[in-house]
CSV table of C-alpha atoms in Angstrom, one decimal:
chain,number,residue,atom,x,y,z
A,1,GLY,CA,-0.2,-0.3,-0.3
A,2,GLU,CA,0.5,4.0,-0.3
A,3,SER,CA,0.5,6.5,2.0
A,4,VAL,CA,2.4,10.2,2.3
A,5,GLY,CA,4.4,11.4,5.0
A,6,LEU,CA,2.1,14.5,5.5
A,7,HIS,CA,3.5,17.1,7.5
A,8,LEU,CA,0.1,17.3,9.2
A,9,PRO,CA,-1.4,19.1,12.8
A,10,THR,CA,-1.5,16.0,15.0
A,11,LEU,CA,-3.1,15.2,18.0
A,12,SER,CA,-1.2,12.7,20.9
A,13,VAL,CA,-4.3,11.0,23.0
A,14,GLN,CA,-3.3,8.8,25.8
A,15,GLU,CA,-4.8,4.9,24.4
A,16,GLY,CA,-8.8,5.4,26.9
A,17,ASP,CA,-8.7,8.6,26.6
A,18,ASN,CA,-11.4,10.7,24.3
A,19,SER,CA,-10.4,12.6,20.6
A,20,ILE,CA,-11.1,15.6,19.3
A,21,ILE,CA,-10.3,16.3,15.6
A,22,ASN,CA,-11.3,19.9,14.7
A,23,CYS,CA,-11.8,20.7,10.3
A,24,ALA,CA,-12.3,24.2,8.6
A,25,TYR,CA,-14.8,23.6,5.8
A,26,SER,CA,-15.3,26.9,3.5
A,27,ASN,CA,-18.3,26.5,1.7
A,28,SER,CA,-21.6,26.5,2.1
A,29,ALA,CA,-23.5,25.0,-0.4
A,30,SER,CA,-22.2,21.5,0.1
A,31,ASP,CA,-24.7,19.0,1.1
A,32,TYR,CA,-23.0,16.2,2.8
A,33,PHE,CA,-19.8,15.9,5.5
A,34,ILE,CA,-17.8,13.3,5.9
A,35,TRP,CA,-14.7,12.4,7.9
A,36,TYR,CA,-12.6,9.8,6.1
A,37,LYS,CA,-9.2,7.8,7.5
A,38,GLN,CA,-5.8,7.1,6.5
A,39,GLU,CA,-3.0,4.3,7.6
A,40,SER,CA,0.0,4.1,6.9
A,41,GLY,CA,0.6,2.7,4.0
A,42,LYS,CA,-3.1,1.4,2.9
A,43,GLY,CA,-6.1,4.2,0.7
A,44,PRO,CA,-8.7,7.1,3.2
A,45,GLN,CA,-11.6,4.7,4.8
A,46,PHE,CA,-15.0,6.4,5.6
A,47,ILE,CA,-16.1,6.7,9.1
A,48,ILE,CA,-19.4,8.8,8.9
A,49,ASP,CA,-21.0,11.4,7.3
A,50,ILE,CA,-23.8,13.9,7.7
A,51,ARG,CA,-26.6,15.8,5.9
A,52,SER,CA,-25.7,19.4,6.1
A,53,ASN,CA,-29.2,19.8,8.1
A,54,MET,CA,-28.4,18.5,10.5
A,55,ASP,CA,-26.2,18.8,13.7
A,56,LYS,CA,-24.7,15.7,14.9
A,57,ARG,CA,-24.4,12.3,14.5
A,58,GLN,CA,-23.4,9.2,15.6
A,59,GLY,CA,-21.7,5.9,14.8
A,60,GLN,CA,-20.3,3.3,16.8
A,61,ARG,CA,-17.8,5.0,19.2
A,62,VAL,CA,-17.6,8.1,16.8
A,63,THR,CA,-19.8,11.7,17.0
A,64,VAL,CA,-19.7,13.5,14.6
A,65,LEU,CA,-20.6,17.6,15.1
A,66,LEU,CA,-21.6,20.3,11.9
A,67,ASN,CA,-21.1,23.9,13.1
A,68,LYS,CA,-23.0,25.5,9.8
A,69,THR,CA,-22.1,29.0,12.1
A,70,VAL,CA,-18.6,28.4,12.2
A,71,LYS,CA,-18.2,26.3,9.3
A,72,HIS,CA,-16.7,24.1,11.6
A,73,LEU,CA,-16.6,20.6,11.5
A,74,SER,CA,-14.9,17.7,14.4
A,75,LEU,CA,-15.1,14.2,14.9
A,76,GLN,CA,-15.6,13.3,18.8
A,77,ILE,CA,-13.9,9.8,19.4
A,78,ALA,CA,-15.2,7.7,22.6
A,79,ALA,CA,-12.7,5.8,24.9
A,80,THR,CA,-9.6,5.9,21.5
A,81,GLN,CA,-7.6,3.0,21.4
A,82,PRO,CA,-4.1,2.4,19.7
A,83,GLY,CA,-6.1,1.3,16.4
A,84,ASP,CA,-7.2,4.5,15.6
A,85,SER,CA,-4.1,5.5,14.6
A,86,ALA,CA,-4.1,7.9,11.4
A,87,VAL,CA,-4.8,10.7,9.5
A,88,TYR,CA,-8.2,11.6,9.6
A,89,PHE,CA,-9.6,14.2,7.1
A,90,CYS,CA,-12.4,16.1,6.8
A,91,ALA,CA,-14.4,16.0,2.8
A,92,GLU,CA,-17.6,18.1,1.5
A,93,THR,CA,-19.1,17.1,-1.5
A,94,ASP,CA,-20.1,19.7,-3.4
A,95,SER,CA,-23.4,21.1,-5.7
A,96,SER,CA,-21.7,18.5,-8.0
A,97,TYR,CA,-21.4,15.5,-5.3
A,98,LYS,CA,-17.8,15.4,-7.1
A,99,LEU,CA,-16.1,14.3,-3.3
A,100,ILE,CA,-13.4,17.4,-2.5
A,101,PHE,CA,-11.1,16.4,0.9
A,102,GLY,CA,-10.1,19.1,3.5
A,103,SER,CA,-7.1,18.7,5.5
A,104,GLY,CA,-5.8,16.6,7.1
A,105,THR,CA,-4.6,15.9,11.6
A,106,ARG,CA,-2.6,13.6,12.5
A,107,LEU,CA,-4.1,11.0,15.4
A,108,LEU,CA,-1.4,9.5,17.6
A,109,VAL,CA,-2.1,6.9,20.2
A,110,ARG,CA,-0.2,7.2,23.5
A,111,PRO,CA,-0.5,3.6,25.0
B,1,ASP,CA,-15.6,-10.2,-2.0
B,2,ALA,CA,-16.1,-7.8,-3.8
B,3,GLU,CA,-13.2,-4.6,-4.5
B,4,ILE,CA,-11.0,-2.3,-6.1
B,5,THR,CA,-7.3,-2.4,-7.4
B,6,GLN,CA,-4.7,-0.1,-8.9
B,7,SER,CA,-1.6,-1.9,-11.3
B,8,PRO,CA,0.8,-0.7,-11.1
B,9,ARG,CA,2.4,-0.2,-7.3
B,10,HIS,CA,5.1,1.4,-7.8
B,11,LYS,CA,6.4,3.0,-11.3
B,12,ILE,CA,9.4,4.3,-12.1
B,13,THR,CA,8.8,6.9,-15.2
B,14,GLU,CA,11.2,9.9,-17.1
B,15,THR,CA,10.1,12.8,-17.7
B,16,GLY,CA,7.6,13.3,-21.6
B,17,ARG,CA,6.1,9.6,-21.6
B,18,GLN,CA,2.9,8.8,-21.7
B,19,VAL,CA,1.8,6.9,-18.8
B,20,THR,CA,-1.7,4.5,-17.6
B,21,LEU,CA,-2.2,4.4,-13.7
B,22,ALA,CA,-4.7,0.9,-13.8
B,23,CYS,CA,-8.2,1.3,-11.8
B,24,HIS,CA,-10.0,-2.0,-11.3
B,25,GLN,CA,-13.7,-2.2,-9.5
B,26,THR,CA,-15.7,-5.3,-9.2
B,27,TRP,CA,-18.8,-3.6,-7.1
B,28,ASN,CA,-19.5,-2.7,-10.6
B,29,HIS,CA,-20.3,0.6,-9.1
B,30,ASN,CA,-21.7,3.6,-11.0
B,31,ASN,CA,-18.6,6.3,-10.4
B,32,MET,CA,-15.2,6.8,-10.5
B,33,PHE,CA,-13.0,9.6,-9.4
B,34,TRP,CA,-9.4,10.2,-9.1
B,35,TYR,CA,-7.0,11.9,-7.0
B,36,ARG,CA,-3.3,12.7,-6.2
B,37,GLN,CA,-1.9,12.7,-2.6
B,38,ASP,CA,1.3,15.5,-1.8
B,39,LEU,CA,3.2,16.2,1.4
B,40,GLY,CA,1.4,19.2,2.6
B,41,HIS,CA,-2.3,19.7,-0.2
B,42,GLY,CA,-4.1,16.5,1.1
B,43,LEU,CA,-5.9,14.9,-1.4
B,44,ARG,CA,-6.6,16.3,-4.6
B,45,LEU,CA,-9.3,15.0,-7.0
B,46,ILE,CA,-8.0,15.1,-10.6
B,47,HIS,CA,-11.5,13.0,-13.2
B,48,TYR,CA,-14.1,11.6,-12.0
B,49,SER,CA,-16.6,9.3,-13.8
B,50,TYR,CA,-20.3,8.9,-13.4
B,51,GLY,CA,-20.7,6.0,-15.8
B,52,VAL,CA,-20.0,4.6,-19.1
B,53,HIS,CA,-18.8,7.5,-21.8
B,54,ASP,CA,-18.2,9.6,-18.6
B,55,THR,CA,-15.9,12.2,-18.3
B,56,ASN,CA,-15.3,15.3,-16.0
B,57,LYS,CA,-12.5,17.3,-14.5
B,58,GLY,CA,-11.4,18.1,-10.7
B,59,GLU,CA,-9.0,20.7,-9.6
B,60,VAL,CA,-5.9,19.7,-11.2
B,61,SER,CA,-6.8,17.8,-14.3
B,62,ASP,CA,-4.4,19.5,-16.3
B,63,GLY,CA,-1.8,16.3,-17.7
B,64,TYR,CA,-4.7,14.2,-16.7
B,65,SER,CA,-6.9,12.2,-19.0
B,66,VAL,CA,-9.4,9.5,-18.2
B,67,SER,CA,-11.6,7.1,-20.4
B,68,ARG,CA,-14.8,5.6,-18.9
B,69,SER,CA,-15.4,2.2,-22.1
B,70,ASN,CA,-17.1,0.3,-19.1
B,71,THR,CA,-17.9,0.4,-15.6
B,72,GLU,CA,-15.0,-1.2,-13.5
B,73,ASP,CA,-12.6,0.5,-15.1
B,74,LEU,CA,-11.1,4.0,-15.1
B,75,PRO,CA,-7.5,4.2,-16.7
B,76,LEU,CA,-6.0,7.5,-15.5
B,77,THR,CA,-3.4,8.8,-18.2
B,78,LEU,CA,-0.5,11.3,-17.5
B,79,GLU,CA,0.2,12.5,-20.9
B,80,SER,CA,4.3,13.1,-21.3
B,81,ALA,CA,5.4,13.2,-17.2
B,82,ALA,CA,6.2,16.3,-16.2
B,83,SER,CA,8.3,16.3,-11.8
B,84,SER,CA,5.8,17.7,-11.1
B,85,GLN,CA,3.5,14.6,-11.3
B,86,THR,CA,4.6,11.8,-9.4
B,87,SER,CA,2.6,11.6,-6.6
B,88,VAL,CA,0.7,8.5,-4.8
B,89,TYR,CA,-2.3,8.6,-6.5
B,90,PHE,CA,-5.7,6.9,-5.8
B,91,CYS,CA,-8.9,5.1,-7.1
B,92,ALA,CA,-11.6,5.0,-5.8
B,93,SER,CA,-15.7,4.2,-6.2
B,94,SER,CA,-19.2,4.6,-4.5
B,95,VAL,CA,-22.1,3.9,-5.2
B,96,GLN,CA,-24.4,6.4,-3.6
B,97,PRO,CA,-25.7,9.4,-5.5
B,98,TYR,CA,-23.9,11.5,-2.8
B,99,ASN,CA,-20.6,10.0,-3.4
B,100,THR,CA,-20.0,10.5,1.0
B,101,GLU,CA,-19.1,6.9,0.7
B,102,ALA,CA,-15.9,5.6,-2.3
B,103,PHE,CA,-14.2,3.5,-1.5
B,104,PHE,CA,-11.0,3.4,-2.0
B,105,GLY,CA,-7.4,1.9,-3.7
B,106,GLN,CA,-4.0,1.3,-2.3
B,107,GLY,CA,-2.9,3.9,-4.4
B,108,THR,CA,-0.1,3.2,-6.8
B,109,ARG,CA,2.9,5.6,-6.2
B,110,LEU,CA,4.3,8.0,-8.9
B,111,THR,CA,8.5,8.7,-10.1
B,112,VAL,CA,8.9,11.2,-12.7
B,113,VAL,CA,12.6,11.3,-13.3
């Protein structure tokens, strides 16, 4: 598999703690906002999405929050595990439903 | 199991040569995408297709082309490779009309020397 060593902001958390990864977006017209996880040597993997008419959505151990007022998206991971260590990307779909990726954050989980 | 595969996994080519990267998916997805991933830029969309014979330009399409002659394949061609096209390339496919859940291949590392 492939990956690139991106110069990314890094969030370091203790195993078992909760993690919060943040993302700012610019396109107010986006219909969906999405979080992807990219492990070393692999392609990105879908985690969770949220439609623009919602402000919160929960999945298994993850919660996505959308604040349209300040154009902010966050991903909360409960009880972070070593397997959560990865780069996390926020993304959005534009009016033609192209999937556009934003900046990434590297999550490091300390044992 | 259904999957999406890219080939080759690694490629070194010379400036000016034509290069084609293959992407094949067995999910029968209508929507397919090509991205490049570079230091400091994350994933940038090159081209995408919403069905057979449909192709569209993404944000960084200059120097690249795609064709969609069947549902399973979306090959990416670099017409005349340049050093600026050294990157990791990812192909993805999606069945949803909203494309939020895309499935990615393992990537191809291309080096242009």
